[in-house]
Amino acid sequence: MVKFHSIRGNQLFLAATVVVALINLWLIYNVSPMIRDQQMAQKIFYYHVPLAWNAFLAYSVTGIAAIMYLRKGEPRWDRWSLAGAEIGTTFALLILLTGPIWATPIWGKSWSWEPRLTTTLILFLIFMGYFMVREFGGPYERASRYAAVVALLGLADVPLILSAVKWWAPEVQSHPQMEMLQQSALIQQLFLFSLASFTLILVHLIRYRHHAGELEYAHLQKQYGDGDG
Amino acid sequence: MSAFWTVLGKELRLEWRTRESVAVMVIFSLAVILLFAFAFNAGSTSIKLFAPGLLWMTYFFSAVLGLLRSFGREREMDAYDLLISSPVDRGDIFLGKALAFALLLALTQVVSLPLFSLFLDFPLATASPMIIPIFLLADVAIAAVGTVVAGIGLRSPHGDTLLPVLLFPLLTPMLIATTRSTSAALADRPASEYDVWLMLLLTYSVVFLLLGTFIFDYISEQ
C-alpha cells in the first residue's frame, strides 16, 4: 500500500483543509465582533463547539462501524471504528481543555459539574478503557471484537449519563447552549464557517488514521501470515 | 429459555457449595465500610449525609471482587469453553450468569446492610419499602454490565485489571440514580419525589440486560 499523502486526492484535500483553517483563524481574530461581557474569551467558541461537533461525528463513525464489524466481521469496519475512536477521543480531550480555558474567566472557576462537561469526561474515560481493551484484549481479531463491544456499551451509556448528570446537579446549568443562535447573523456565519473548517479537518484525520490502520493490518498479515495476525 | 435456568441453577449451586463469592463480598464490604467510618469520622452527623454514597461505593468494589471470583471459576479446567461450546443461545448464558450474580449481590446486601445501618447510624427500620426494588434494580444493573465486562476480561491477558477500569465509568449514571433514590428512600420520602431516578435505574437495567443478551455472543467466541 502507498503512503496516505502520496495520493494526489489526499494532497489536494489536505491543502484545501489547511487553507480553509487559516482563513478561519484569520476570520476569528480579525472579523468576528467582540461580544459584550465576554470579550476575547468568547472567541474560544469558534473552536470549542466545532471540537464537540467533531467528537460527536467521530464517535458516530465508531458506533456505526462497531455495529457493522460485529454483524459482518469484515476487518475494514474495525479500522473505521478504531479511527473514529482515536480521533473522537482526541477531540474529547480538546473539549475538556478548551472548556475550562473559557470557564476560568467567565464562571470564575475552571471546573464545574456541568452536564455536558461531565458526560464528556466520563465518555473520555470509557474510551480510555476501549484503548486498553485494544492493547490487552489478546489476539488482534478478538481484541477488535471486544473493543467494538466496549464502544457499543459506552455509546449506549451516553444518553443515560447525560440525563443522570443533568438531574444530578440541576443548579449547574450555565452551559451557554442557545447563545450562538441569538447572536448576530455575522457571528452565525463565521461560526458555521468554523464548523465547516473543523469538519474538513475531521474528515482528513479520520481518513488518515483509517489508512494508517490498513497499513498496520497489512504489516501484521505479512508478519504472521493470513488470519488473525 | 431452559438454558437460562440451567446456568442460573449451576451458578447458585456452585455458590451454595463453595460460598466463596458472597463470603468474600460480605467481608470485603465490611472492611471497606470500617475504613470509610474511620476516614470520615463516623461519630459526626455529616456521615449520615454520605451514607448512601459510601454504601454504593462499597458495593461497587465488592461487586468487582465477586465478579472476578465468579468468572475466575470459569477459568478452572476450561469450564468456560465447555459452557459456551454447548449448543444453546449465548444470550441465555448471559442472562443466567447475570441474574445469578445479581442474586448473590442481593444476598450480600441482606447480610451486610443491617450492619452498615448500625455502623453508619442510618435508619433501616423506618426506610420506605421502595428500598427493596431500588436495591434489586441496582443489583441487576451492576450484574448486567459487570457480566459483559468480566466476560471480556476472562480471555484477556490483563483481564482482572481491565474489569474495574471499564466497569466504573460505565456505571456512573447508575451510581447517581441509585444513591439519589437510596437516600430518598432511607429518609422515607414519597416515591413521587424520586421517580425520575427510579425510571433511570429501570431504563439502565433494561438497556444493559438487552444489550448484554445480544452482545454476549460476540465476546464468548474464541
GROMACS .gro file of C-alpha atoms in nm:
model
  451
    1MET     CA    1   0.000   0.000   0.000
    2VAL     CA    2   0.109   0.353  -0.066
    3LYS     CA    3   0.153   0.630   0.187
    4PHE     CA    4  -0.159   0.833   0.252
    5HIS     CA    5  -0.014   1.166   0.149
    6SER     CA    6   0.139   1.038  -0.173
    7ILE     CA    7  -0.213   1.002  -0.313
    8ARG     CA    8  -0.298   1.308  -0.521
    9GLY     CA    9  -0.656   1.346  -0.398
   10ASN     CA   10  -0.543   1.341  -0.037
   11GLN     CA   11  -0.278   1.605  -0.105
   12LEU     CA   12  -0.539   1.834  -0.255
   13PHE     CA   13  -0.778   1.770   0.033
   14LEU     CA   14  -0.508   1.847   0.286
   15ALA     CA   15  -0.415   2.167   0.104
   16ALA     CA   16  -0.780   2.277   0.095
   17THR     CA   17  -0.822   2.193   0.465
   18VAL     CA   18  -0.514   2.394   0.563
   19VAL     CA   19  -0.619   2.694   0.353
   20VAL     CA   20  -0.971   2.692   0.498
   21ALA     CA   21  -0.833   2.652   0.851
   22LEU     CA   22  -0.602   2.952   0.804
   23ILE     CA   23  -0.886   3.163   0.666
   24ASN     CA   24  -1.098   3.052   0.960
   25LEU     CA   25  -0.826   3.157   1.203
   26TRP     CA   26  -0.793   3.494   1.035
   27LEU     CA   27  -1.170   3.548   1.038
   28ILE     CA   28  -1.200   3.461   1.406
   29TYR     CA   29  -0.933   3.707   1.513
   30ASN     CA   30  -0.994   3.991   1.271
   31VAL     CA   31  -1.354   3.983   1.156
   32SER     CA   32  -1.566   3.830   1.430
   33PRO     CA   33  -1.703   4.104   1.655
   34MET     CA   34  -1.641   4.112   2.028
   35ILE     CA   35  -1.934   4.013   2.246
   36ARG     CA   36  -2.002   4.235   2.544
   37ASP     CA   37  -1.905   4.096   2.883
   38GLN     CA   38  -1.704   3.813   2.736
   39GLN     CA   39  -1.455   3.991   2.513
   40MET     CA   40  -1.174   3.767   2.392
   41ALA     CA   41  -1.298   3.468   2.592
   42GLN     CA   42  -1.598   3.428   2.365
   43LYS     CA   43  -1.375   3.356   2.067
   44ILE     CA   44  -1.297   3.013   2.202
   45PHE     CA   45  -1.645   2.913   2.096
   46TYR     CA   46  -1.534   2.911   1.736
   47TYR     CA   47  -1.312   2.623   1.847
   48HIS     CA   48  -1.491   2.467   2.138
   49VAL     CA   49  -1.826   2.399   1.971
   50PRO     CA   50  -1.678   2.264   1.645
   51LEU     CA   51  -1.450   2.042   1.856
   52ALA     CA   52  -1.755   1.898   2.029
   53TRP     CA   53  -1.925   1.857   1.693
   54ASN     CA   54  -1.619   1.670   1.563
   55ALA     CA   55  -1.605   1.442   1.866
   56PHE     CA   56  -1.972   1.364   1.818
   57LEU     CA   57  -1.924   1.285   1.447
   58ALA     CA   58  -1.614   1.076   1.511
   59TYR     CA   59  -1.786   0.872   1.782
   60SER     CA   60  -2.081   0.821   1.549
   61VAL     CA   61  -1.839   0.671   1.297
   62THR     CA   62  -1.710   0.445   1.576
   63GLY     CA   63  -2.059   0.336   1.676
   64ILE     CA   64  -2.179   0.260   1.324
   65ALA     CA   65  -1.854   0.086   1.231
   66ALA     CA   66  -1.863  -0.117   1.554
   67ILE     CA   67  -2.213  -0.244   1.476
   68MET     CA   68  -2.114  -0.324   1.117
   69TYR     CA   69  -1.800  -0.500   1.236
   70LEU     CA   70  -1.988  -0.718   1.482
   71ARG     CA   71  -2.251  -0.803   1.223
   72LYS     CA   72  -2.032  -0.862   0.920
   73GLY     CA   73  -1.698  -0.943   1.079
   74GLU     CA   74  -1.517  -0.761   0.797
   75PRO     CA   75  -1.186  -0.617   0.921
   76ARG     CA   76  -1.227  -0.293   0.727
   77TRP     CA   77  -1.510  -0.186   0.961
   78ASP     CA   78  -1.282  -0.239   1.256
   79ARG     CA   79  -1.032   0.009   1.113
   80TRP     CA   80  -1.306   0.270   1.072
   81SER     CA   81  -1.416   0.206   1.426
   82LEU     CA   82  -1.063   0.249   1.560
   83ALA     CA   83  -1.005   0.563   1.352
   84GLY     CA   84  -1.327   0.718   1.484
   85ALA     CA   85  -1.243   0.625   1.842
   86GLU     CA   86  -0.891   0.766   1.835
   87ILE     CA   87  -0.983   1.088   1.661
   88GLY     CA   88  -1.301   1.126   1.868
   89THR     CA   89  -1.109   1.083   2.193
   90THR     CA   90  -0.852   1.338   2.078
   91PHE     CA   91  -1.132   1.586   2.021
   92ALA     CA   92  -1.293   1.494   2.353
   93LEU     CA   93  -0.964   1.579   2.522
   94LEU     CA   94  -0.957   1.912   2.338
   95ILE     CA   95  -1.313   1.985   2.457
   96LEU     CA   96  -1.205   1.912   2.812
   97LEU     CA   97  -0.913   2.153   2.769
   98THR     CA   98  -1.091   2.438   2.592
   99GLY     CA   99  -1.395   2.429   2.822
  100PRO     CA  100  -1.201   2.520   3.136
  101ILE     CA  101  -0.998   2.783   2.945
  102TRP     CA  102  -1.325   2.963   2.876
  103ALA     CA  103  -1.479   2.885   3.214
  104THR     CA  104  -1.192   3.029   3.415
  105PRO     CA  105  -1.264   3.397   3.335
  106ILE     CA  106  -1.640   3.359   3.281
  107TRP     CA  107  -1.752   3.125   3.558
  108GLY     CA  108  -1.464   3.220   3.785
  109LYS     CA  109  -1.360   2.859   3.823
  110SER     CA  110  -1.209   2.607   3.589
  111TRP     CA  111  -1.428   2.310   3.652
  112SER     CA  112  -1.794   2.278   3.724
  113TRP     CA  113  -2.005   1.964   3.713
  114GLU     CA  114  -2.188   2.091   3.413
  115PRO     CA  115  -2.373   1.800   3.242
  116ARG     CA  116  -2.204   1.812   2.906
  117LEU     CA  117  -1.860   1.862   3.053
  118THR     CA  118  -1.915   1.575   3.293
  119THR     CA  119  -2.051   1.349   3.019
  120THR     CA  120  -1.751   1.425   2.800
  121LEU     CA  121  -1.518   1.334   3.085
  122ILE     CA  122  -1.695   1.003   3.151
  123LEU     CA  123  -1.702   0.921   2.780
  124PHE     CA  124  -1.332   1.003   2.766
  125LEU     CA  125  -1.268   0.756   3.050
  126ILE     CA  126  -1.480   0.486   2.882
  127PHE     CA  127  -1.276   0.523   2.566
  128MET     CA  128  -0.954   0.502   2.765
  129GLY     CA  129  -1.089   0.159   2.861
  130TYR     CA  130  -1.158   0.095   2.493
  131PHE     CA  131  -0.792   0.152   2.407
  132MET     CA  132  -0.683  -0.068   2.696
  133VAL     CA  133  -0.902  -0.348   2.558
  134ARG     CA  134  -0.735  -0.296   2.221
  135GLU     CA  135  -0.394  -0.329   2.384
  136PHE     CA  136  -0.464  -0.607   2.631
  137GLY     CA  137  -0.756  -0.784   2.464
  138GLY     CA  138  -0.542  -1.067   2.329
  139PRO     CA  139  -0.509  -1.164   1.963
  140TYR     CA  140  -0.582  -0.890   1.712
  141GLU     CA  141  -0.917  -1.018   1.590
  142ARG     CA  142  -1.051  -1.087   1.938
  143ALA     CA  143  -0.930  -0.754   2.075
  144SER     CA  144  -1.110  -0.584   1.786
  145ARG     CA  145  -1.432  -0.764   1.869
  146TYR     CA  146  -1.405  -0.677   2.238
  147ALA     CA  147  -1.329  -0.316   2.153
  148ALA     CA  148  -1.640  -0.298   1.935
  149VAL     CA  149  -1.846  -0.430   2.227
  150VAL     CA  150  -1.697  -0.172   2.465
  151ALA     CA  151  -1.766   0.105   2.214
  152LEU     CA  152  -2.130  -0.001   2.191
  153LEU     CA  153  -2.167  -0.023   2.568
  154GLY     CA  154  -2.010   0.321   2.604
  155LEU     CA  155  -2.220   0.487   2.336
  156ALA     CA  156  -2.541   0.328   2.466
  157ASP     CA  157  -2.448   0.477   2.800
  158VAL     CA  158  -2.418   0.836   2.672
  159PRO     CA  159  -2.788   0.937   2.686
  160LEU     CA  160  -2.815   0.779   3.031
  161ILE     CA  161  -2.505   0.959   3.158
  162LEU     CA  162  -2.628   1.287   3.015
  163SER     CA  163  -2.970   1.267   3.179
  164ALA     CA  164  -2.823   1.140   3.506
  165VAL     CA  165  -2.577   1.425   3.544
  166LYS     CA  166  -2.838   1.676   3.429
  167TRP     CA  167  -3.078   1.578   3.706
  168TRP     CA  168  -2.796   1.523   3.950
  169ALA     CA  169  -2.694   1.887   3.966
  170PRO     CA  170  -2.981   2.097   3.827
  171GLU     CA  171  -2.827   2.412   3.975
  172VAL     CA  172  -2.524   2.382   3.747
  173GLN     CA  173  -2.688   2.476   3.421
  174SER     CA  174  -2.487   2.763   3.292
  175HIS     CA  175  -2.375   2.597   2.973
  176PRO     CA  176  -2.429   2.861   2.705
  177GLN     CA  177  -2.617   2.636   2.469
  178MET     CA  178  -2.856   2.857   2.278
  179GLU     CA  179  -2.647   3.170   2.288
  180MET     CA  180  -2.497   3.106   1.948
  181LEU     CA  181  -2.837   3.124   1.781
  182GLN     CA  182  -2.921   3.454   1.944
  183GLN     CA  183  -2.612   3.624   1.809
  184SER     CA  184  -2.592   3.845   1.502
  185ALA     CA  185  -2.601   3.699   1.152
  186LEU     CA  186  -2.231   3.772   1.106
  187ILE     CA  187  -2.136   3.571   1.413
  188GLN     CA  188  -2.356   3.286   1.299
  189GLN     CA  189  -2.199   3.282   0.955
  190LEU     CA  190  -1.850   3.290   1.097
  191PHE     CA  191  -1.946   3.013   1.334
  192LEU     CA  192  -2.080   2.797   1.052
  193PHE     CA  193  -1.762   2.860   0.856
  194SER     CA  194  -1.559   2.746   1.154
  195LEU     CA  195  -1.778   2.439   1.186
  196ALA     CA  196  -1.719   2.354   0.821
  197SER     CA  197  -1.348   2.411   0.857
  198PHE     CA  198  -1.325   2.178   1.156
  199THR     CA  199  -1.535   1.916   0.980
  200LEU     CA  200  -1.283   1.917   0.695
  201ILE     CA  201  -1.005   1.862   0.948
  202LEU     CA  202  -1.202   1.575   1.098
  203VAL     CA  203  -1.266   1.407   0.764
  204HIS     CA  204  -0.899   1.428   0.678
  205LEU     CA  205  -0.784   1.298   1.016
  206ILE     CA  206  -1.023   1.002   1.020
  207ARG     CA  207  -0.934   0.901   0.667
  208TYR     CA  208  -0.565   0.938   0.751
  209ARG     CA  209  -0.598   0.725   1.066
  210HIS     CA  210  -0.801   0.468   0.877
  211HIS     CA  211  -0.533   0.446   0.612
  212ALA     CA  212  -0.267   0.403   0.881
  213GLY     CA  213  -0.479   0.124   1.031
  214GLU     CA  214  -0.491  -0.053   0.696
  215LEU     CA  215  -0.113  -0.027   0.670
  216GLU     CA  216  -0.074  -0.170   1.021
  217TYR     CA  217  -0.303  -0.457   0.935
  218ALA     CA  218  -0.121  -0.529   0.609
  219HIS     CA  219   0.205  -0.528   0.804
  220LEU     CA  220   0.065  -0.770   1.063
  221GLN     CA  221  -0.058  -1.001   0.791
  222LYS     CA  222   0.281  -1.001   0.624
  223GLN     CA  223   0.447  -1.079   0.954
  224TYR     CA  224   0.218  -1.350   1.079
  225GLY     CA  225   0.063  -1.477   0.762
  226ASP     CA  226  -0.305  -1.488   0.695
  227GLY     CA  227  -0.569  -1.498   0.964
  228ASP     CA  228  -0.589  -1.321   1.291
  229GLY     CA  229  -0.237  -1.179   1.290
  230MET     CA  230  -3.505  -2.045   2.798
  231SER     CA  231  -3.424  -2.376   2.965
  232ALA     CA  232  -3.054  -2.296   2.923
  233PHE     CA  233  -3.114  -1.983   3.125
  234TRP     CA  234  -3.250  -2.181   3.420
  235THR     CA  235  -2.971  -2.437   3.389
  236VAL     CA  236  -2.699  -2.171   3.402
  237LEU     CA  237  -2.875  -1.985   3.682
  238GLY     CA  238  -2.911  -2.307   3.880
  239LYS     CA  239  -2.549  -2.403   3.818
  240GLU     CA  240  -2.420  -2.065   3.937
  241LEU     CA  241  -2.631  -2.070   4.251
  242ARG     CA  242  -2.547  -2.433   4.327
  243LEU     CA  243  -2.176  -2.362   4.288
  244GLU     CA  244  -2.208  -2.069   4.522
  245TRP     CA  245  -2.405  -2.273   4.772
  246ARG     CA  246  -2.138  -2.540   4.776
  247THR     CA  247  -1.837  -2.309   4.800
  248ARG     CA  248  -1.993  -1.993   4.948
  249GLU     CA  249  -1.694  -1.808   4.806
  250SER     CA  250  -1.835  -1.504   4.633
  251VAL     CA  251  -2.085  -1.397   4.896
  252ALA     CA  252  -1.840  -1.454   5.181
  253VAL     CA  253  -1.571  -1.251   5.004
  254MET     CA  254  -1.816  -0.973   4.920
  255VAL     CA  255  -1.957  -0.951   5.273
  256ILE     CA  256  -1.619  -0.949   5.447
  257PHE     CA  257  -1.474  -0.707   5.197
  258SER     CA  258  -1.763  -0.463   5.219
  259LEU     CA  259  -1.745  -0.469   5.597
  260ALA     CA  260  -1.376  -0.388   5.580
  261VAL     CA  261  -1.436  -0.100   5.339
  262ILE     CA  262  -1.720   0.043   5.548
  263LEU     CA  263  -1.493   0.033   5.851
  264LEU     CA  264  -1.227   0.224   5.661
  265PHE     CA  265  -1.486   0.479   5.549
  266ALA     CA  266  -1.612   0.515   5.905
  267PHE     CA  267  -1.263   0.594   6.031
  268ALA     CA  268  -1.171   0.813   5.734
  269PHE     CA  269  -1.484   1.028   5.765
  270ASN     CA  270  -1.521   1.026   6.142
  271ALA     CA  271  -1.830   0.811   6.193
  272GLY     CA  272  -1.944   0.999   6.502
  273SER     CA  273  -2.022   1.318   6.314
  274THR     CA  274  -2.361   1.392   6.167
  275SER     CA  275  -2.220   1.455   5.821
  276ILE     CA  276  -2.155   1.085   5.766
  277LYS     CA  277  -2.529   1.029   5.753
  278LEU     CA  278  -2.532   1.259   5.454
  279PHE     CA  279  -2.272   1.049   5.278
  280ALA     CA  280  -2.401   0.710   5.391
  281PRO     CA  281  -2.589   0.614   5.070
  282GLY     CA  282  -2.290   0.713   4.857
  283LEU     CA  283  -2.045   0.524   5.077
  284LEU     CA  284  -2.276   0.226   5.075
  285TRP     CA  285  -2.289   0.203   4.699
  286MET     CA  286  -1.921   0.273   4.652
  287THR     CA  287  -1.860  -0.020   4.883
  288TYR     CA  288  -2.095  -0.248   4.691
  289PHE     CA  289  -1.929  -0.145   4.365
  290PHE     CA  290  -1.592  -0.252   4.495
  291SER     CA  291  -1.720  -0.575   4.636
  292ALA     CA  292  -1.908  -0.647   4.311
  293VAL     CA  293  -1.575  -0.631   4.128
  294LEU     CA  294  -1.433  -0.891   4.365
  295GLY     CA  295  -1.740  -1.109   4.330
  296LEU     CA  296  -1.730  -1.090   3.951
  297LEU     CA  297  -1.362  -1.181   3.947
  298ARG     CA  298  -1.439  -1.479   4.166
  299SER     CA  299  -1.741  -1.586   3.963
  300PHE     CA  300  -1.555  -1.568   3.633
  301GLY     CA  301  -1.231  -1.695   3.784
  302ARG     CA  302  -1.408  -2.024   3.845
  303GLU     CA  303  -1.482  -2.050   3.475
  304ARG     CA  304  -1.111  -2.047   3.401
  305GLU     CA  305  -1.053  -2.360   3.603
  306MET     CA  306  -1.036  -2.672   3.389
  307ASP     CA  307  -1.161  -2.475   3.087
  308ALA     CA  308  -1.512  -2.471   3.229
  309TYR     CA  309  -1.597  -2.164   3.027
  310ASP     CA  310  -1.506  -2.325   2.696
  311LEU     CA  311  -1.735  -2.616   2.776
  312LEU     CA  312  -2.010  -2.378   2.879
  313ILE     CA  313  -2.004  -2.174   2.560
  314SER     CA  314  -1.948  -2.470   2.331
  315SER     CA  315  -2.280  -2.612   2.444
  316PRO     CA  316  -2.543  -2.574   2.173
  317VAL     CA  317  -2.754  -2.309   2.343
  318ASP     CA  318  -2.817  -1.942   2.291
  319ARG     CA  319  -2.535  -1.738   2.445
  320GLY     CA  320  -2.793  -1.478   2.541
  321ASP     CA  321  -2.937  -1.735   2.781
  322ILE     CA  322  -2.593  -1.799   2.927
  323PHE     CA  323  -2.550  -1.427   2.978
  324LEU     CA  324  -2.890  -1.387   3.144
  325GLY     CA  325  -2.829  -1.686   3.368
  326LYS     CA  326  -2.490  -1.562   3.482
  327ALA     CA  327  -2.602  -1.201   3.520
  328LEU     CA  328  -2.916  -1.275   3.720
  329ALA     CA  329  -2.734  -1.528   3.937
  330PHE     CA  330  -2.477  -1.264   4.018
  331ALA     CA  331  -2.748  -1.008   4.090
  332LEU     CA  332  -2.895  -1.254   4.340
  333LEU     CA  333  -2.556  -1.304   4.505
  334LEU     CA  334  -2.516  -0.928   4.533
  335ALA     CA  335  -2.861  -0.902   4.688
  336LEU     CA  336  -2.771  -1.177   4.933
  337THR     CA  337  -2.453  -0.990   5.026
  338GLN     CA  338  -2.662  -0.683   5.095
  339VAL     CA  339  -2.914  -0.870   5.306
  340VAL     CA  340  -2.629  -0.975   5.532
  341SER     CA  341  -2.429  -0.654   5.534
  342LEU     CA  342  -2.694  -0.381   5.522
  343PRO     CA  343  -2.818  -0.421   5.881
  344LEU     CA  344  -2.457  -0.398   5.999
  345PHE     CA  345  -2.396  -0.087   5.793
  346SER     CA  346  -2.706   0.076   5.932
  347LEU     CA  347  -2.564   0.008   6.277
  348PHE     CA  348  -2.214   0.139   6.199
  349LEU     CA  349  -2.309   0.440   5.992
  350ASP     CA  350  -2.615   0.516   6.200
  351PHE     CA  351  -2.876   0.539   5.928
  352PRO     CA  352  -3.230   0.416   5.990
  353LEU     CA  353  -3.322   0.096   5.812
  354ALA     CA  354  -3.642   0.015   6.002
  355THR     CA  355  -3.811   0.342   5.911
  356ALA     CA  356  -3.699   0.338   5.549
  357SER     CA  357  -3.956   0.323   5.272
  358PRO     CA  358  -4.020  -0.030   5.136
  359MET     CA  359  -3.918   0.111   4.799
  360ILE     CA  360  -3.564   0.040   4.913
  361ILE     CA  361  -3.611  -0.323   4.806
  362PRO     CA  362  -3.688  -0.260   4.435
  363ILE     CA  363  -3.416   0.006   4.430
  364PHE     CA  364  -3.156  -0.238   4.554
  365LEU     CA  365  -3.276  -0.518   4.326
  366LEU     CA  366  -3.273  -0.295   4.018
  367ALA     CA  367  -2.929  -0.164   4.106
  368ASP     CA  368  -2.800  -0.519   4.153
  369VAL     CA  369  -2.939  -0.622   3.814
  370ALA     CA  370  -2.774  -0.317   3.655
  371ILE     CA  371  -2.435  -0.389   3.812
  372ALA     CA  372  -2.462  -0.756   3.722
  373ALA     CA  373  -2.563  -0.689   3.360
  374VAL     CA  374  -2.276  -0.452   3.282
  375GLY     CA  375  -2.040  -0.647   3.506
  376THR     CA  376  -2.105  -0.978   3.334
  377VAL     CA  377  -2.032  -0.835   2.989
  378VAL     CA  378  -1.715  -0.663   3.108
  379ALA     CA  379  -1.599  -0.964   3.309
  380GLY     CA  380  -1.665  -1.180   3.003
  381ILE     CA  381  -1.427  -0.954   2.811
  382GLY     CA  382  -1.173  -0.975   3.091
  383LEU     CA  383  -1.195  -1.352   3.114
  384ARG     CA  384  -0.995  -1.420   2.799
  385SER     CA  385  -0.772  -1.114   2.811
  386PRO     CA  386  -0.419  -1.144   2.947
  387HIS     CA  387  -0.476  -0.848   3.183
  388GLY     CA  388  -0.846  -0.903   3.226
  389ASP     CA  389  -0.851  -0.865   3.603
  390THR     CA  390  -0.715  -0.512   3.585
  391LEU     CA  391  -0.942  -0.423   3.294
  392LEU     CA  392  -1.258  -0.501   3.488
  393PRO     CA  393  -1.276  -0.203   3.728
  394VAL     CA  394  -1.130   0.037   3.472
  395LEU     CA  395  -1.403  -0.049   3.223
  396LEU     CA  396  -1.682  -0.103   3.471
  397PHE     CA  397  -1.678   0.210   3.685
  398PRO     CA  398  -1.715   0.476   3.413
  399LEU     CA  399  -1.995   0.273   3.254
  400LEU     CA  400  -2.174   0.254   3.587
  401THR     CA  401  -2.165   0.627   3.669
  402PRO     CA  402  -2.523   0.712   3.566
  403MET     CA  403  -2.647   0.412   3.758
  404LEU     CA  404  -2.447   0.515   4.068
  405ILE     CA  405  -2.602   0.861   4.061
  406ALA     CA  406  -2.955   0.725   4.024
  407THR     CA  407  -2.904   0.463   4.294
  408THR     CA  408  -2.751   0.688   4.559
  409ARG     CA  409  -3.016   0.953   4.500
  410SER     CA  410  -3.305   0.713   4.531
  411THR     CA  411  -3.145   0.524   4.820
  412SER     CA  412  -3.103   0.839   5.026
  413ALA     CA  413  -3.460   0.945   4.949
  414ALA     CA  414  -3.597   0.602   5.039
  415LEU     CA  415  -3.393   0.590   5.361
  416ALA     CA  416  -3.549   0.921   5.462
  417ASP     CA  417  -3.890   0.768   5.380
  418ARG     CA  418  -3.977   1.031   5.123
  419PRO     CA  419  -4.274   0.970   4.890
  420ALA     CA  420  -4.175   0.786   4.574
  421SER     CA  421  -4.305   1.068   4.357
  422GLU     CA  422  -4.007   1.277   4.472
  423TYR     CA  423  -3.753   1.043   4.319
  424ASP     CA  424  -3.947   0.861   4.050
  425VAL     CA  425  -3.720   1.015   3.787
  426TRP     CA  426  -3.428   0.827   3.944
  427LEU     CA  427  -3.626   0.504   3.958
  428MET     CA  428  -3.708   0.541   3.590
  429LEU     CA  429  -3.344   0.600   3.508
  430LEU     CA  430  -3.243   0.295   3.709
  431LEU     CA  431  -3.505   0.083   3.537
  432THR     CA  432  -3.406   0.209   3.192
  433TYR     CA  433  -3.041   0.147   3.267
  434SER     CA  434  -3.105  -0.209   3.381
  435VAL     CA  435  -3.328  -0.293   3.085
  436VAL     CA  436  -3.093  -0.135   2.828
  437PHE     CA  437  -2.789  -0.322   2.952
  438LEU     CA  438  -2.969  -0.651   3.005
  439LEU     CA  439  -3.090  -0.639   2.646
  440LEU     CA  440  -2.757  -0.518   2.511
  441GLY     CA  441  -2.577  -0.790   2.703
  442THR     CA  442  -2.812  -1.057   2.572
  443PHE     CA  443  -2.746  -0.958   2.213
  444ILE     CA  444  -2.379  -0.885   2.252
  445PHE     CA  445  -2.264  -1.176   2.464
  446ASP     CA  446  -2.237  -1.393   2.156
  447TYR     CA  447  -1.950  -1.176   2.030
  448ILE     CA  448  -1.748  -1.185   2.346
  449SER     CA  449  -1.783  -1.556   2.410
  450GLU     CA  450  -1.644  -1.660   2.073
  451GLN     CA  451  -1.286  -1.780   2.078
   0.00000   0.00000   0.00000
